[in-house]
GROMACS .gro file of N, CA and C in nm:
model
  369
    1UNK      N    1   0.083  -0.118   0.000
    1UNK     CA    2   0.000   0.000   0.000
    1UNK      C    3   0.088   0.125   0.000
    2UNK      N    4   0.065   0.221  -0.090
    2UNK     CA    5   0.147   0.343  -0.092
    2UNK      C    6   0.115   0.429   0.030
    3UNK      N    7   0.219   0.493   0.081
    3UNK     CA    8   0.198   0.582   0.194
    3UNK      C    9   0.163   0.721   0.142
    4UNK      N   10   0.078   0.787   0.213
    4UNK     CA   11   0.042   0.924   0.178
    4UNK      C   12   0.094   1.016   0.287
    5UNK      N   13   0.119   1.136   0.249
    5UNK     CA   14   0.166   1.235   0.345
    5UNK      C   15   0.055   1.262   0.445
    6UNK      N   16   0.095   1.286   0.567
    6UNK     CA   17  -0.003   1.318   0.670
    6UNK      C   18  -0.074   1.447   0.632
    7UNK      N   19  -0.204   1.442   0.645
    7UNK     CA   20  -0.283   1.561   0.614
    7UNK      C   21  -0.267   1.663   0.725
    8UNK      N   22  -0.234   1.780   0.689
    8UNK     CA   23  -0.222   1.889   0.786
    8UNK      C   24  -0.317   1.999   0.748
    9UNK      N   25  -0.317   2.102   0.827
    9UNK     CA   26  -0.407   2.213   0.792
    9UNK      C   27  -0.365   2.277   0.661
   10UNK      N   28  -0.462   2.314   0.584
   10UNK     CA   29  -0.436   2.384   0.459
   10UNK      C   30  -0.391   2.526   0.492
   11UNK      N   31  -0.279   2.569   0.435
   11UNK     CA   32  -0.236   2.707   0.465
   11UNK      C   33  -0.341   2.806   0.420
   12UNK      N   34  -0.358   2.911   0.497
   12UNK     CA   35  -0.459   3.010   0.457
   12UNK      C   36  -0.419   3.080   0.329
   13UNK      N   37  -0.519   3.114   0.250
   13UNK     CA   38  -0.494   3.193   0.130
   13UNK      C   39  -0.464   3.336   0.172
   14UNK      N   40  -0.382   3.405   0.093
   14UNK     CA   41  -0.356   3.545   0.127
   14UNK      C   42  -0.487   3.623   0.124
   15UNK      N   43  -0.500   3.714   0.219
   15UNK     CA   44  -0.623   3.793   0.224
   15UNK      C   45  -0.625   3.893   0.110
   16UNK      N   46  -0.734   3.890   0.036
   16UNK     CA   47  -0.751   3.985  -0.073
   16UNK      C   48  -0.752   4.124  -0.013
   17UNK      N   49  -0.684   4.213  -0.078
   17UNK     CA   50  -0.670   4.347  -0.025
   17UNK      C   51  -0.795   4.432  -0.038
   18UNK      N   52  -0.794   4.536   0.039
   18UNK     CA   53  -0.905   4.631   0.037
   18UNK      C   54  -0.852   4.766   0.083
   19UNK      N   55  -0.897   4.872   0.019
   19UNK     CA   56  -0.862   5.009   0.058
   19UNK      C   57  -0.992   5.087   0.066
   20UNK      N   58  -1.012   5.159   0.178
   20UNK     CA   59  -1.137   5.231   0.193
   20UNK      C   60  -1.119   5.351   0.286
   21UNK      N   61  -1.208   5.448   0.269
   21UNK     CA   62  -1.212   5.563   0.358
   21UNK      C   63  -1.287   5.523   0.484
   22UNK      N   64  -1.236   5.563   0.597
   22UNK     CA   65  -1.300   5.533   0.725
   22UNK      C   66  -1.429   5.615   0.734
   23UNK      N   67  -1.541   5.549   0.761
   23UNK     CA   68  -1.671   5.617   0.769
   23UNK      C   69  -1.674   5.722   0.880
   24UNK      N   70  -1.607   5.693   0.991
   24UNK     CA   71  -1.610   5.784   1.105
   24UNK      C   72  -1.510   5.899   1.091
   25UNK      N   73  -1.409   5.882   1.006
   25UNK     CA   74  -1.306   5.984   0.992
   25UNK      C   75  -1.261   5.992   0.846
   26UNK      N   76  -1.317   6.085   0.768
   26UNK     CA   77  -1.284   6.094   0.625
   26UNK      C   78  -1.140   6.137   0.596
   27UNK      N   79  -1.062   6.171   0.699
   27UNK     CA   80  -0.921   6.203   0.678
   27UNK      C   81  -0.835   6.077   0.684
   28UNK      N   82  -0.899   5.962   0.714
   28UNK     CA   83  -0.828   5.836   0.734
   28UNK      C   84  -0.859   5.738   0.622
   29UNK      N   85  -0.754   5.694   0.553
   29UNK     CA   86  -0.766   5.590   0.450
   29UNK      C   87  -0.710   5.462   0.510
   30UNK      N   88  -0.788   5.355   0.504
   30UNK     CA   89  -0.745   5.227   0.562
   30UNK      C   90  -0.709   5.129   0.450
   31UNK      N   91  -0.606   5.049   0.477
   31UNK     CA   92  -0.564   4.944   0.384
   31UNK      C   93  -0.556   4.813   0.460
   32UNK      N   94  -0.593   4.703   0.389
   32UNK     CA   95  -0.589   4.571   0.453
   32UNK      C   96  -0.551   4.465   0.351
   33UNK      N   97  -0.478   4.364   0.394
   33UNK     CA   98  -0.446   4.250   0.309
   33UNK      C   99  -0.341   4.282   0.204
   34UNK      N  100  -0.355   4.220   0.088
   34UNK     CA  101  -0.262   4.241  -0.022
   34UNK      C  102  -0.308   4.358  -0.108
   35UNK      N  103  -0.237   4.468  -0.099
   35UNK     CA  104  -0.275   4.589  -0.173
   35UNK      C  105  -0.191   4.592  -0.301
   36UNK      N  106  -0.258   4.556  -0.411
   36UNK     CA  107  -0.190   4.549  -0.540
   36UNK      C  108  -0.269   4.628  -0.644
   37UNK      N  109  -0.230   4.613  -0.769
   37UNK     CA  110  -0.292   4.692  -0.876
   37UNK      C  111  -0.443   4.669  -0.884
   38UNK      N  112  -0.490   4.547  -0.863
   38UNK     CA  113  -0.634   4.520  -0.870
   38UNK      C  114  -0.709   4.594  -0.760
   39UNK      N  115  -0.652   4.601  -0.643
   39UNK     CA  116  -0.716   4.669  -0.531
   39UNK      C  117  -0.719   4.821  -0.555
   40UNK      N  118  -0.610   4.875  -0.606
   40UNK     CA  119  -0.606   5.018  -0.634
   40UNK      C  120  -0.702   5.053  -0.748
   41UNK      N  121  -0.713   4.965  -0.846
   41UNK     CA  122  -0.811   4.986  -0.955
   41UNK      C  123  -0.954   4.986  -0.899
   42UNK      N  124  -0.980   4.898  -0.804
   42UNK     CA  125  -1.112   4.891  -0.741
   42UNK      C  126  -1.143   5.022  -0.669
   43UNK      N  127  -1.044   5.075  -0.599
   43UNK     CA  128  -1.060   5.203  -0.531
   43UNK      C  129  -1.091   5.313  -0.633
   44UNK      N  130  -1.014   5.314  -0.742
   44UNK     CA  131  -1.035   5.413  -0.847
   44UNK      C  132  -1.177   5.406  -0.899
   45UNK      N  133  -1.223   5.283  -0.928
   45UNK     CA  134  -1.358   5.267  -0.981
   45UNK      C  135  -1.463   5.314  -0.881
   46UNK      N  136  -1.442   5.283  -0.753
   46UNK     CA  137  -1.537   5.322  -0.650
   46UNK      C  138  -1.543   5.472  -0.628
   47UNK      N  139  -1.433   5.540  -0.653
   47UNK     CA  140  -1.427   5.685  -0.630
   47UNK      C  141  -1.449   5.767  -0.756
   48UNK      N  142  -1.446   5.702  -0.871
   48UNK     CA  143  -1.466   5.773  -0.996
   48UNK      C  144  -1.345   5.851  -1.042
   49UNK      N  145  -1.226   5.808  -1.004
   49UNK     CA  146  -1.104   5.875  -1.050
   49UNK      C  147  -1.082   5.840  -1.197
   50UNK      N  148  -1.010   5.929  -1.268
   50UNK     CA  149  -0.984   5.905  -1.410
   50UNK      C  150  -0.894   5.784  -1.433
   51UNK      N  151  -0.795   5.767  -1.345
   51UNK     CA  152  -0.706   5.653  -1.358
   51UNK      C  153  -0.663   5.609  -1.219
   52UNK      N  154  -0.589   5.501  -1.212
   52UNK     CA  155  -0.541   5.452  -1.082
   52UNK      C  156  -0.408   5.514  -1.045
   53UNK      N  157  -0.359   5.609  -1.125
   53UNK     CA  158  -0.234   5.677  -1.089
   53UNK      C  159  -0.256   5.750  -0.957
   54UNK      N  160  -0.153   5.753  -0.875
   54UNK     CA  161  -0.164   5.815  -0.743
   54UNK      C  162  -0.211   5.958  -0.746
   55UNK      N  163  -0.165   6.035  -0.846
   55UNK     CA  164  -0.205   6.176  -0.853
   55UNK      C  165  -0.353   6.190  -0.884
   56UNK      N  166  -0.406   6.103  -0.968
   56UNK     CA  167  -0.549   6.109  -0.999
   56UNK      C  168  -0.633   6.069  -0.878
   57UNK      N  169  -0.589   5.966  -0.806
   57UNK     CA  170  -0.661   5.925  -0.686
   57UNK      C  171  -0.654   6.032  -0.579
   58UNK      N  172  -0.542   6.099  -0.566
   58UNK     CA  173  -0.528   6.204  -0.466
   58UNK      C  174  -0.627   6.317  -0.491
   59UNK      N  175  -0.659   6.343  -0.617
   59UNK     CA  176  -0.756   6.448  -0.650
   59UNK      C  177  -0.894   6.417  -0.596
   60UNK      N  178  -0.930   6.288  -0.587
   60UNK     CA  179  -1.062   6.252  -0.535
   60UNK      C  180  -1.055   6.215  -0.387
   61UNK      N  181  -0.936   6.226  -0.328
   61UNK     CA  182  -0.917   6.200  -0.185
   61UNK      C  183  -0.851   6.321  -0.116
   62UNK      N  184  -0.898   6.443  -0.142
   62UNK     CA  185  -0.827   6.560  -0.091
   62UNK      C  186  -0.827   6.572   0.060
   63UNK      N  187  -0.918   6.504   0.127
   63UNK     CA  188  -0.927   6.516   0.272
   63UNK      C  189  -0.835   6.419   0.346
   64UNK      N  190  -0.776   6.323   0.278
   64UNK     CA  191  -0.694   6.220   0.343
   64UNK      C  192  -0.563   6.281   0.395
   65UNK      N  193  -0.538   6.257   0.524
   65UNK     CA  194  -0.414   6.301   0.588
   65UNK      C  195  -0.339   6.185   0.654
   66UNK      N  196  -0.412   6.073   0.676
   66UNK     CA  197  -0.355   5.958   0.747
   66UNK      C  198  -0.392   5.831   0.670
   67UNK      N  199  -0.294   5.740   0.658
   67UNK     CA  200  -0.318   5.609   0.597
   67UNK      C  201  -0.280   5.503   0.700
   68UNK      N  202  -0.375   5.417   0.732
   68UNK     CA  203  -0.350   5.308   0.827
   68UNK      C  204  -0.317   5.181   0.748
   69UNK      N  205  -0.193   5.135   0.761
   69UNK     CA  206  -0.146   5.015   0.690
   69UNK      C  207  -0.119   4.900   0.786
   70UNK      N  208  -0.174   4.907   0.907
   70UNK     CA  209  -0.143   4.807   1.009
   70UNK      C  210  -0.191   4.667   0.973
   71UNK      N  211  -0.285   4.655   0.881
   71UNK     CA  212  -0.335   4.524   0.840
   71UNK      C  213  -0.288   4.483   0.701
   72UNK      N  214  -0.189   4.552   0.646
   72UNK     CA  215  -0.137   4.522   0.512
   72UNK      C  216  -0.036   4.408   0.522
   73UNK      N  217  -0.057   4.304   0.440
   73UNK     CA  218   0.035   4.190   0.437
   73UNK      C  219   0.129   4.197   0.318
   74UNK      N  220   0.093   4.275   0.217
   74UNK     CA  221   0.173   4.290   0.096
   74UNK      C  222   0.131   4.420   0.028
   75UNK      N  223   0.227   4.490  -0.028
   75UNK     CA  224   0.198   4.611  -0.106
   75UNK      C  225   0.290   4.613  -0.226
   76UNK      N  226   0.236   4.655  -0.340
   76UNK     CA  227   0.319   4.665  -0.461
   76UNK      C  228   0.331   4.812  -0.502
   77UNK      N  229   0.382   4.833  -0.621
   77UNK     CA  230   0.406   4.969  -0.669
   77UNK      C  231   0.277   5.050  -0.681
   78UNK      N  232   0.164   4.984  -0.696
   78UNK     CA  233   0.038   5.057  -0.702
   78UNK      C  234   0.007   5.124  -0.569
   79UNK      N  235   0.034   5.055  -0.460
   79UNK     CA  236   0.015   5.112  -0.327
   79UNK      C  237   0.112   5.228  -0.305
   80UNK      N  238   0.236   5.209  -0.350
   80UNK     CA  239   0.337   5.315  -0.338
   80UNK      C  240   0.292   5.437  -0.420
   81UNK      N  241   0.240   5.413  -0.540
   81UNK     CA  242   0.191   5.523  -0.624
   81UNK      C  243   0.078   5.599  -0.558
   82UNK      N  244  -0.011   5.528  -0.492
   82UNK     CA  245  -0.121   5.593  -0.420
   82UNK      C  246  -0.066   5.680  -0.308
   83UNK      N  247   0.026   5.626  -0.228
   83UNK     CA  248   0.087   5.704  -0.121
   83UNK      C  249   0.162   5.826  -0.177
   84UNK      N  250   0.237   5.806  -0.285
   84UNK     CA  251   0.313   5.916  -0.346
   84UNK      C  252   0.219   6.026  -0.394
   85UNK      N  253   0.107   5.990  -0.453
   85UNK     CA  254   0.010   6.089  -0.497
   85UNK      C  255  -0.046   6.170  -0.381
   86UNK      N  256  -0.073   6.103  -0.270
   86UNK     CA  257  -0.123   6.173  -0.151
   86UNK      C  258  -0.015   6.265  -0.094
   87UNK      N  259   0.109   6.219  -0.093
   87UNK     CA  260   0.221   6.301  -0.046
   87UNK      C  261   0.231   6.428  -0.131
   88UNK      N  262   0.228   6.413  -0.262
   88UNK     CA  263   0.242   6.527  -0.353
   88UNK      C  264   0.125   6.625  -0.338
   89UNK      N  265   0.006   6.573  -0.309
   89UNK     CA  266  -0.110   6.660  -0.292
   89UNK      C  267  -0.099   6.745  -0.166
   90UNK      N  268  -0.031   6.693  -0.063
   90UNK     CA  269  -0.020   6.765   0.064
   90UNK      C  270   0.099   6.862   0.068
   91UNK      N  271   0.199   6.838  -0.015
   91UNK     CA  272   0.321   6.918  -0.010
   91UNK      C  273   0.300   7.068  -0.030
   92UNK      N  274   0.215   7.113  -0.123
   92UNK     CA  275   0.200   7.259  -0.141
   92UNK      C  276   0.151   7.330  -0.015
   93UNK      N  277   0.075   7.259   0.069
   93UNK     CA  278   0.026   7.320   0.193
   93UNK      C  279   0.125   7.300   0.308
   94UNK      N  280   0.240   7.237   0.279
   94UNK     CA  281   0.340   7.214   0.383
   94UNK      C  282   0.304   7.102   0.478
   95UNK      N  283   0.212   7.017   0.438
   95UNK     CA  284   0.169   6.906   0.523
   95UNK      C  285   0.239   6.777   0.482
   96UNK      N  286   0.247   6.682   0.577
   96UNK     CA  287   0.305   6.551   0.548
   96UNK      C  288   0.198   6.445   0.569
   97UNK      N  289   0.201   6.344   0.485
   97UNK     CA  290   0.111   6.231   0.500
   97UNK      C  291   0.158   6.144   0.616
   98UNK      N  292   0.067   6.111   0.705
   98UNK     CA  293   0.097   6.023   0.817
   98UNK      C  294   0.060   5.881   0.776
   99UNK      N  295   0.153   5.788   0.797
   99UNK     CA  296   0.126   5.647   0.767
   99UNK      C  297   0.145   5.570   0.898
  100UNK      N  298   0.043   5.493   0.933
  100UNK     CA  299   0.045   5.418   1.059
  100UNK      C  300   0.063   5.269   1.035
  101UNK      N  301   0.139   5.207   1.124
  101UNK     CA  302   0.143   5.062   1.132
  101UNK      C  303   0.208   4.989   1.016
  102UNK      N  304   0.315   5.041   0.960
  102UNK     CA  305   0.378   4.969   0.849
  102UNK      C  306   0.464   4.855   0.904
  103UNK      N  307   0.455   4.741   0.839
  103UNK     CA  308   0.536   4.626   0.876
  103UNK      C  309   0.671   4.633   0.805
  104UNK      N  310   0.759   4.537   0.837
  104UNK     CA  311   0.895   4.538   0.779
  104UNK      C  312   0.897   4.533   0.627
  105UNK      N  313   0.810   4.453   0.565
  105UNK     CA  314   0.811   4.442   0.419
  105UNK      C  315   0.769   4.574   0.354
  106UNK      N  316   0.667   4.637   0.410
  106UNK     CA  317   0.620   4.765   0.355
  106UNK      C  318   0.726   4.873   0.381
  107UNK      N  319   0.787   4.871   0.497
  107UNK     CA  320   0.891   4.971   0.526
  107UNK      C  321   1.007   4.958   0.427
  108UNK      N  322   1.047   4.834   0.398
  108UNK     CA  323   1.154   4.813   0.300
  108UNK      C  324   1.114   4.867   0.164
  109UNK      N  325   0.990   4.842   0.123
  109UNK     CA  326   0.941   4.892  -0.006
  109UNK      C  327   0.945   5.045  -0.009
  110UNK      N  328   0.905   5.108   0.100
  110UNK     CA  329   0.906   5.255   0.105
  110UNK      C  330   1.049   5.310   0.104
  111UNK      N  331   1.141   5.239   0.167
  111UNK     CA  332   1.283   5.280   0.166
  111UNK      C  333   1.341   5.267   0.026
  112UNK      N  334   1.319   5.152  -0.037
  112UNK     CA  335   1.376   5.125  -0.170
  112UNK      C  336   1.324   5.224  -0.274
  113UNK      N  337   1.197   5.261  -0.263
  113UNK     CA  338   1.139   5.353  -0.360
  113UNK      C  339   1.171   5.499  -0.331
  114UNK      N  340   1.228   5.527  -0.213
  114UNK     CA  341   1.262   5.664  -0.178
  114UNK      C  342   1.147   5.743  -0.119
  115UNK      N  343   1.035   5.679  -0.092
  115UNK     CA  344   0.918   5.750  -0.041
  115UNK      C  345   0.923   5.768   0.111
  116UNK      N  346   0.992   5.682   0.180
  116UNK     CA  347   0.994   5.681   0.328
  116UNK      C  348   1.026   5.818   0.388
  117UNK      N  349   1.127   5.891   0.340
  117UNK     CA  350   1.160   6.021   0.402
  117UNK      C  351   1.049   6.126   0.387
  118UNK      N  352   0.956   6.103   0.297
  118UNK     CA  353   0.849   6.202   0.273
  118UNK      C  354   0.723   6.174   0.355
  119UNK      N  355   0.729   6.072   0.438
  119UNK     CA  356   0.616   6.030   0.519
  119UNK      C  357   0.644   6.053   0.666
  120UNK      N  358   0.538   6.082   0.742
  120UNK     CA  359   0.546   6.082   0.887
  120UNK      C  360   0.494   5.946   0.931
  121UNK      N  361   0.584   5.859   0.977
  121UNK     CA  362   0.545   5.721   1.011
  121UNK      C  363   0.519   5.711   1.160
  122UNK      N  364   0.403   5.652   1.193
  122UNK     CA  365   0.366   5.627   1.332
  122UNK      C  366   0.350   5.478   1.353
  123UNK      N  367   0.396   5.432   1.467
  123UNK     CA  368   0.378   5.292   1.511
  123UNK      C  369   0.394   5.196   1.402
   0.00000   0.00000   0.00000
C-alpha cells in the first residue's frame, strides 16, 4: 500500500486586499491584506477617478491626511503610487502624510522607492 503524506491544515490563502475611507473619519484611508494593482483599480472605480495613478486618486481624496497600513500583508508599486500621490497633494500646503502601522516588508518597499523620508510614520 502506498503511503500518503499526513494531512495537515491547509495554509490560509492570502487575504484579498481592500482600501477604503473610514466612515467615522474621512481624513483616514485604511488598507488591509494584499494591496496590489487590482485593489487600487477597485478604489479608483469606487471613487470615480480618471485613472489609478496616485495623482489622480489624490484628487478625489483631498481630505486624506492619514493612511493606516497596520493590516497590510503585501503592497506593490500601485500602493506606493497611491501614497506618493497623496504626499504630492499635501506638499503645497506644507503638510506631510501620516502612515500608521507599516510592517517590515512595507517599510523596506518605502525605503527602496525613496518615499519613506516624505512620510510621517507612526507605530
